[in-house]
Amino acid sequence: MVKKIVALFLTALMLMSAVVSCGGENKETETIQQPETVVEENQKPASETSEPEVITSEEQPPDETISEPLTVMFTDSLGREVEVPSNITRVALSGPLTQIVLFALCPDKLVGLAADWDESAEEFLDAKYYNLPFLGQLYGGKGTLNLETIAAAGAEVIIDIGEQKTGMAADLDTLQAQLGIPTVHIDAYTNGMGEAYRKLGELLNMEAEAETLAAYCEHVYSRTLEIVAQVGEANKADILYCAGDAGINVIAKGSYHAEIIDLLANNLAVVENPSSKGTGNEVDLEQIMLWDPEIILFAPESIYSTLDPAGDWSSITAISNGAYYEVPYGPYNWMGFPPSVQRYLGMIWLAKLLYPDIAQFDVFEEVSDYFELFYHASITREQYDRLTANSLGAG
């Protein structure tokens, strides 16, 4: 009995041991399946992912694009504040004086001409500048400024250049209101032509081009002042500028048209009311005899070529000594009719004519430089000699 019990006990013990053994094997061989992580080809592992990029204020794009203003405020020589386009490409002229000044600076911006070119200009200027519309002029002449043509030409600004006139600010304000086109005035006097060009350079956004012309004008003017200083006031030549069909219209001392004469010489034409017109003041031959100039300058198309030196003028010192000359012309009167920037040609010519020992420069070379800068053209020696044939300008 005892043996049976022992046998049963041993059998039970063996069975329990077998069960425990099988449970251990299964636990050791079981594999825990982790979820598969799919990584894209270009995706960095989480451990390699960098922090979000921080853009500094300097690197951040602006919220708005900064653009040039369409218009700017411009203060003209009259002190008027005028709103003008910031980039002017089409310019209308108020008159011939303005035409000469602006042709030097911006010929391709001009929408028309204030006056027809003289025939003498054809051999120098590009033909495209002859076919521009006729605009007329605001002051001088018949005052026939063609408003319809200016408006139709798409002018963005109307420019007046020259001396200030009574009531000019009101005139320009009225014109501006009529056309809805900004209208400005720029002072232009012989001693301030450099500043006039700089002012125009500011208006037209052409500072570099304007500075070249300004520097030229200031060089010629300062050199002329040096010549005058060497001559001395007491030694200036006594001269008259005579114009008109009979030669008895004089350009009076102190007038706008006489600036070059007054600078370089003793202008004998002293009258009570100097004319502001290019025709000057009419006097008589007796008055010219009383003034008795030692040198006479005759305007182009006056009486230089028809004057009889043995006739009525023979008692005048300038005539009896053969010291009378015709002012060079081409494309304009070099002494300034109209009184524009070509007066610097007159300054060069007259200084050499009156004071050749002091004015130590070659007039032809000086004139060549002027033509290149202000007419965008070259001039040959033959052309120069023809323009100055009656002026003793050669040399």
Coordinates of C-alpha atoms in Angstrom, one line a residue:
M1 CA 0.0 0.0 0.0
V2 CA 2.8 2.3 1.0
K3 CA 4.6 1.4 -2.2
K4 CA 1.6 2.4 -4.3
I5 CA 1.3 5.7 -2.6
V6 CA 5.0 6.4 -3.1
A7 CA 4.7 5.4 -6.7
L8 CA 1.7 7.7 -7.3
F9 CA 3.5 10.6 -5.6
L10 CA 6.6 10.2 -7.7
T11 CA 4.5 10.0 -10.8
A12 CA 2.7 13.2 -10.0
L13 CA 6.0 14.9 -9.2
M14 CA 7.4 14.0 -12.6
L15 CA 4.3 15.3 -14.4
M16 CA 4.5 18.7 -12.6
S17 CA 8.2 19.0 -13.5
A18 CA 7.5 18.3 -17.1
V19 CA 4.8 21.1 -17.2
V20 CA 7.1 23.6 -15.6
S21 CA 9.9 22.7 -18.1
C22 CA 7.6 23.2 -21.1
G23 CA 6.4 26.6 -19.9
G24 CA 10.0 27.9 -19.6
E25 CA 11.0 26.9 -23.1
N26 CA 8.0 28.7 -24.6
K27 CA 8.8 31.9 -22.7
E28 CA 12.4 31.9 -23.9
T29 CA 11.6 31.4 -27.5
E30 CA 8.7 33.9 -27.8
T31 CA 9.5 36.9 -30.1
I32 CA 7.8 40.3 -29.4
Q33 CA 6.8 42.0 -32.7
Q34 CA 7.3 45.7 -32.6
P35 CA 5.3 48.0 -35.0
E36 CA 7.3 48.7 -38.2
T37 CA 8.4 52.3 -38.7
V38 CA 8.5 53.4 -42.3
V39 CA 11.1 56.0 -43.1
E40 CA 10.8 58.0 -46.3
E41 CA 14.0 58.1 -48.4
N42 CA 14.7 61.8 -47.7
Q43 CA 13.2 61.8 -44.2
K44 CA 15.7 62.3 -41.4
P45 CA 15.4 60.3 -38.3
A46 CA 13.8 62.0 -35.4
S47 CA 17.2 62.3 -33.6
E48 CA 18.6 64.2 -36.7
T49 CA 15.7 66.6 -37.2
S50 CA 17.0 70.2 -36.7
E51 CA 15.2 72.9 -34.8
P52 CA 12.8 75.1 -36.9
E53 CA 14.7 77.8 -38.8
V54 CA 14.5 81.2 -37.3
I55 CA 14.4 84.1 -39.8
T56 CA 15.9 87.3 -38.5
S57 CA 14.2 90.7 -39.1
E58 CA 17.0 91.5 -41.6
E59 CA 16.3 88.3 -43.6
Q60 CA 12.5 88.6 -43.6
P61 CA 11.1 89.9 -46.9
P62 CA 9.4 93.3 -46.6
D63 CA 5.7 93.4 -46.3
E64 CA 5.4 96.0 -49.1
T65 CA 7.5 96.7 -52.2
I66 CA 9.1 100.2 -52.1
S67 CA 8.6 101.9 -55.4
E68 CA 9.6 105.3 -56.8
P69 CA 7.0 108.0 -56.3
L70 CA 5.1 108.9 -59.5
T71 CA 5.4 112.7 -58.8
V72 CA 7.7 114.9 -56.8
M73 CA 7.6 118.6 -55.7
F74 CA 9.9 121.0 -57.6
T75 CA 10.6 124.6 -56.6
D76 CA 11.2 126.7 -59.7
S77 CA 13.2 130.0 -59.8
L78 CA 10.0 132.0 -59.0
G79 CA 9.7 130.1 -55.7
R80 CA 6.6 128.2 -57.0
E81 CA 6.1 124.7 -55.6
V82 CA 5.0 122.6 -58.6
E83 CA 4.1 118.9 -58.6
V84 CA 5.9 117.2 -61.6
P85 CA 6.4 113.6 -62.8
S86 CA 9.4 112.0 -61.2
N87 CA 10.6 110.7 -64.6
I88 CA 9.9 113.3 -67.3
T89 CA 10.2 112.1 -70.8
R90 CA 8.2 114.7 -72.8
V91 CA 9.0 118.4 -72.6
A92 CA 7.3 121.4 -74.1
L93 CA 9.0 124.8 -74.6
S94 CA 7.8 128.3 -73.9
G95 CA 10.0 130.0 -76.4
P96 CA 13.2 130.1 -78.6
L97 CA 15.5 130.9 -75.7
T98 CA 14.3 127.8 -73.9
Q99 CA 14.7 125.8 -77.0
I100 CA 18.4 126.6 -77.3
V101 CA 19.1 125.8 -73.7
L102 CA 17.2 122.5 -73.7
F103 CA 18.4 121.3 -77.0
A104 CA 21.8 121.0 -75.5
L105 CA 20.6 119.0 -72.6
C106 CA 17.7 116.8 -73.8
P107 CA 17.0 117.1 -77.5
D108 CA 15.1 113.8 -77.6
K109 CA 12.7 114.8 -74.9
L110 CA 11.4 117.8 -76.8
V111 CA 7.8 117.4 -78.2
G112 CA 8.1 120.4 -80.5
L113 CA 9.9 123.6 -81.5
A114 CA 9.2 127.1 -80.3
A115 CA 10.8 128.5 -83.5
D116 CA 11.9 127.1 -86.8
W117 CA 15.6 126.3 -87.1
D118 CA 17.5 128.8 -89.3
E119 CA 18.7 127.4 -92.6
S120 CA 22.2 127.6 -91.4
A121 CA 21.4 124.9 -88.9
E122 CA 20.7 122.3 -91.6
E123 CA 24.4 121.4 -92.1
F124 CA 24.9 120.8 -88.4
L125 CA 21.8 119.3 -86.8
D126 CA 20.2 115.9 -87.3
A127 CA 17.2 116.1 -89.7
K128 CA 14.9 114.5 -87.2
Y129 CA 14.8 117.7 -85.2
Y130 CA 13.3 119.6 -88.1
N131 CA 10.1 117.7 -88.2
L132 CA 8.8 118.4 -84.7
P133 CA 5.5 120.2 -84.2
F134 CA 5.5 124.0 -84.0
L135 CA 4.6 125.1 -80.4
G136 CA 5.0 128.9 -80.7
Q137 CA 6.1 131.0 -77.8
L138 CA 4.6 132.4 -74.6
Y139 CA 6.6 135.6 -74.4
G140 CA 8.1 137.8 -77.1
G141 CA 7.1 137.8 -80.7
K142 CA 3.4 137.5 -81.1
G143 CA 2.9 135.4 -78.0
T144 CA 1.4 132.6 -80.1
L145 CA 1.8 129.6 -77.8
N146 CA -0.2 126.8 -79.3
L147 CA -2.0 125.2 -76.4
E148 CA -3.8 122.5 -78.4
T149 CA -0.5 121.3 -80.0
I150 CA 1.2 121.1 -76.6
A151 CA -1.7 119.1 -75.1
A152 CA -1.9 116.8 -78.1
A153 CA 1.9 116.2 -78.0
G154 CA 1.6 114.6 -74.6
A155 CA 3.8 117.1 -72.8
E156 CA 4.5 116.2 -69.2
V157 CA 5.9 119.6 -68.3
I158 CA 6.2 123.1 -69.9
I159 CA 9.5 124.8 -69.2
D160 CA 10.3 128.5 -69.5
I161 CA 13.9 129.7 -69.3
G162 CA 15.3 133.2 -69.2
E163 CA 14.8 136.4 -67.2
Q164 CA 12.0 136.9 -64.8
K165 CA 9.1 139.1 -66.0
T166 CA 6.5 141.1 -64.2
G167 CA 3.4 138.9 -63.5
M168 CA 5.2 135.8 -64.6
A169 CA 4.1 133.6 -61.7
A170 CA 0.5 134.4 -62.4
D171 CA 1.0 133.8 -66.1
L172 CA 2.4 130.3 -65.5
D173 CA -0.2 129.4 -62.9
T174 CA -2.9 130.3 -65.4
L175 CA -1.3 128.3 -68.2
Q176 CA -0.9 125.3 -65.8
A177 CA -4.5 125.5 -64.8
Q178 CA -5.7 125.7 -68.5
L179 CA -3.7 122.7 -69.7
G180 CA -3.4 120.6 -66.5
I181 CA 0.4 120.4 -67.3
P182 CA 3.0 121.4 -64.7
T183 CA 4.7 124.7 -65.8
V184 CA 7.9 126.0 -64.4
H185 CA 10.4 128.8 -64.9
I186 CA 14.2 128.6 -64.6
D187 CA 16.3 131.8 -64.4
A188 CA 19.1 132.0 -66.9
Y189 CA 21.5 134.9 -66.8
T190 CA 25.1 135.0 -68.2
N191 CA 26.6 134.8 -64.7
G192 CA 24.4 131.9 -63.6
M193 CA 24.0 129.6 -66.5
G194 CA 25.8 126.8 -64.6
E195 CA 23.2 126.9 -61.9
A196 CA 20.4 127.0 -64.5
Y197 CA 21.6 123.7 -66.0
R198 CA 21.9 122.1 -62.6
K199 CA 18.3 123.2 -61.8
L200 CA 17.2 121.6 -65.1
G201 CA 19.2 118.5 -64.3
E202 CA 17.3 118.2 -61.0
L203 CA 14.0 118.6 -62.8
L204 CA 14.6 116.2 -65.6
N205 CA 16.6 113.6 -63.6
M206 CA 19.7 114.3 -65.8
E207 CA 22.1 115.6 -63.2
A208 CA 25.3 114.1 -64.8
E209 CA 24.5 115.5 -68.3
A210 CA 23.6 118.9 -66.8
E211 CA 26.8 119.1 -64.8
T212 CA 28.9 118.7 -68.0
L213 CA 27.1 121.7 -69.5
A214 CA 27.2 123.7 -66.3
A215 CA 31.0 123.1 -65.9
Y216 CA 31.6 124.3 -69.4
C217 CA 29.6 127.5 -68.9
E218 CA 31.4 128.3 -65.7
H219 CA 34.8 127.7 -67.2
V220 CA 34.2 130.1 -70.1
Y221 CA 32.7 132.7 -67.8
S222 CA 35.4 132.6 -65.2
R223 CA 38.1 132.8 -67.9
T224 CA 36.3 135.8 -69.4
L225 CA 36.3 137.5 -66.0
E226 CA 40.1 136.9 -65.7
I227 CA 40.6 138.6 -69.1
V228 CA 38.5 141.5 -68.1
A229 CA 40.4 141.9 -64.9
Q230 CA 43.7 141.9 -66.8
V231 CA 42.4 144.6 -69.2
G232 CA 41.0 146.8 -66.4
E233 CA 37.9 148.9 -66.4
A234 CA 39.7 152.0 -67.6
N235 CA 41.1 150.2 -70.7
K236 CA 37.9 148.5 -71.9
A237 CA 37.1 149.2 -75.6
D238 CA 34.4 151.7 -76.3
I239 CA 31.8 150.0 -78.5
L240 CA 28.3 150.0 -79.9
Y241 CA 26.1 147.1 -81.0
C242 CA 24.1 148.4 -83.9
A243 CA 21.1 146.6 -85.5
G244 CA 18.2 147.2 -87.8
D245 CA 17.8 148.0 -91.5
A246 CA 19.4 151.4 -91.0
G247 CA 21.9 150.3 -88.3
I248 CA 20.6 152.9 -85.8
N249 CA 19.0 150.5 -83.3
V250 CA 21.4 150.0 -80.4
I251 CA 21.5 147.4 -77.7
A252 CA 21.5 149.6 -74.6
K253 CA 23.7 149.2 -71.6
G254 CA 22.0 147.4 -68.7
S255 CA 19.6 145.5 -70.9
Y256 CA 19.2 141.7 -70.7
H257 CA 20.5 141.5 -74.3
A258 CA 23.6 143.5 -73.5
E259 CA 25.1 141.3 -70.8
I260 CA 28.1 140.1 -72.9
I261 CA 28.8 143.6 -74.3
D262 CA 28.6 145.1 -70.8
L263 CA 30.9 142.5 -69.4
L264 CA 33.7 142.8 -72.0
A265 CA 33.5 146.4 -73.1
N266 CA 32.4 149.9 -72.3
N267 CA 28.9 150.0 -73.9
L268 CA 28.4 153.6 -75.0
A269 CA 24.6 153.1 -75.6
V270 CA 23.3 154.6 -72.4
V271 CA 19.6 155.4 -72.7
E272 CA 16.9 156.3 -70.3
N273 CA 14.7 153.2 -70.8
P274 CA 16.7 150.2 -72.1
S275 CA 14.6 148.0 -74.3
S276 CA 14.0 144.4 -73.3
K277 CA 13.5 143.4 -76.9
G278 CA 16.2 142.1 -79.3
T279 CA 15.5 145.0 -81.6
G280 CA 17.1 147.4 -79.1
N281 CA 16.5 151.1 -78.7
E282 CA 16.2 153.2 -81.9
V283 CA 18.3 156.4 -82.0
D284 CA 19.6 158.5 -84.9
L285 CA 22.9 158.7 -86.7
E286 CA 23.7 162.0 -84.9
Q287 CA 23.6 160.3 -81.5
I288 CA 25.9 157.5 -82.8
M289 CA 28.3 160.2 -84.0
L290 CA 28.2 161.8 -80.5
W291 CA 29.0 158.5 -78.8
D292 CA 31.8 158.0 -81.4
P293 CA 32.6 154.4 -80.7
E294 CA 36.1 153.0 -81.5
I295 CA 34.5 149.7 -82.4
I296 CA 31.1 148.9 -83.9
L297 CA 29.4 145.4 -83.9
F298 CA 26.7 145.2 -86.6
A299 CA 24.0 142.6 -86.1
P300 CA 23.7 139.9 -88.8
E301 CA 21.5 141.2 -91.7
S302 CA 22.0 144.8 -90.7
I303 CA 24.1 147.2 -92.8
Y304 CA 27.6 145.7 -92.5
S305 CA 27.7 144.6 -96.1
T306 CA 26.1 147.7 -97.6
L307 CA 27.7 150.4 -95.5
D308 CA 29.7 153.0 -97.4
P309 CA 32.7 153.8 -95.2
A310 CA 33.1 157.1 -97.1
G311 CA 29.4 158.0 -96.7
D312 CA 27.4 159.3 -93.8
W313 CA 29.1 157.1 -91.2
S314 CA 32.6 158.1 -92.3
S315 CA 33.2 160.6 -89.4
I316 CA 32.7 157.9 -86.8
T317 CA 36.1 156.6 -85.4
A318 CA 35.2 152.9 -85.8
I319 CA 34.2 153.4 -89.4
S320 CA 37.2 155.6 -90.4
N321 CA 39.6 153.1 -88.8
G322 CA 37.9 150.1 -90.3
A323 CA 37.1 148.7 -86.9
Y324 CA 33.6 147.5 -87.6
Y325 CA 32.5 143.9 -87.7
E326 CA 29.5 141.6 -88.3
V327 CA 28.5 139.4 -85.5
P328 CA 28.9 135.6 -86.4
Y329 CA 25.6 133.8 -87.0
G330 CA 24.9 130.1 -87.2
P331 CA 22.7 128.4 -86.2
Y332 CA 22.0 131.5 -84.0
N333 CA 23.4 135.0 -83.4
W334 CA 26.5 134.4 -81.3
M335 CA 25.9 137.5 -79.2
G336 CA 22.6 136.3 -78.0
F337 CA 19.5 137.0 -80.1
P338 CA 17.6 135.3 -78.5
P339 CA 19.7 135.8 -75.4
S340 CA 20.3 132.2 -74.6
V341 CA 23.3 130.0 -73.9
Q342 CA 24.9 130.6 -77.3
R343 CA 26.1 133.9 -75.8
Y344 CA 29.0 131.9 -74.6
L345 CA 30.1 131.7 -78.2
G346 CA 29.9 135.4 -78.3
M347 CA 31.9 135.6 -75.1
I348 CA 34.7 133.6 -76.7
W349 CA 34.6 135.5 -80.0
L350 CA 34.4 139.0 -78.6
A351 CA 37.1 138.5 -76.0
K352 CA 39.5 137.4 -78.8
L353 CA 38.4 140.2 -81.1
L354 CA 38.8 143.0 -78.5
Y355 CA 41.8 141.7 -76.5
P356 CA 43.8 139.2 -78.7
D357 CA 47.0 139.6 -76.7
I358 CA 45.3 138.6 -73.5
A359 CA 42.8 136.0 -74.8
Q360 CA 45.3 133.3 -75.4
F361 CA 43.1 130.5 -76.9
D362 CA 42.2 129.2 -80.3
V363 CA 38.7 130.4 -81.2
F364 CA 38.1 127.5 -83.7
E365 CA 38.9 124.9 -81.1
E366 CA 36.7 126.7 -78.6
V367 CA 33.8 126.8 -81.1
S368 CA 34.3 123.2 -82.0
D369 CA 33.9 122.2 -78.3
Y370 CA 30.8 124.3 -78.0
F371 CA 29.2 122.8 -81.1
E372 CA 29.8 119.2 -79.8
L373 CA 28.4 120.0 -76.4
F374 CA 25.4 122.2 -77.2
Y375 CA 24.5 121.3 -80.8
H376 CA 25.6 117.6 -80.7
A377 CA 27.4 118.3 -84.0
S378 CA 30.9 118.8 -85.3
I379 CA 32.1 121.9 -87.3
T380 CA 34.9 121.9 -89.8
R381 CA 37.4 124.6 -90.3
E382 CA 35.8 125.6 -93.6
Q383 CA 32.4 125.9 -91.9
Y384 CA 33.9 128.0 -89.1
D385 CA 35.7 130.3 -91.5
R386 CA 32.5 130.9 -93.4
L387 CA 30.5 131.7 -90.2
T388 CA 33.1 134.2 -89.1
A389 CA 34.1 135.6 -92.5
N390 CA 33.1 139.2 -91.6
S391 CA 34.0 138.9 -87.9
L392 CA 37.8 138.4 -87.7
G393 CA 37.1 135.3 -85.7
A394 CA 39.6 133.0 -87.5
G395 CA 42.6 132.0 -85.4

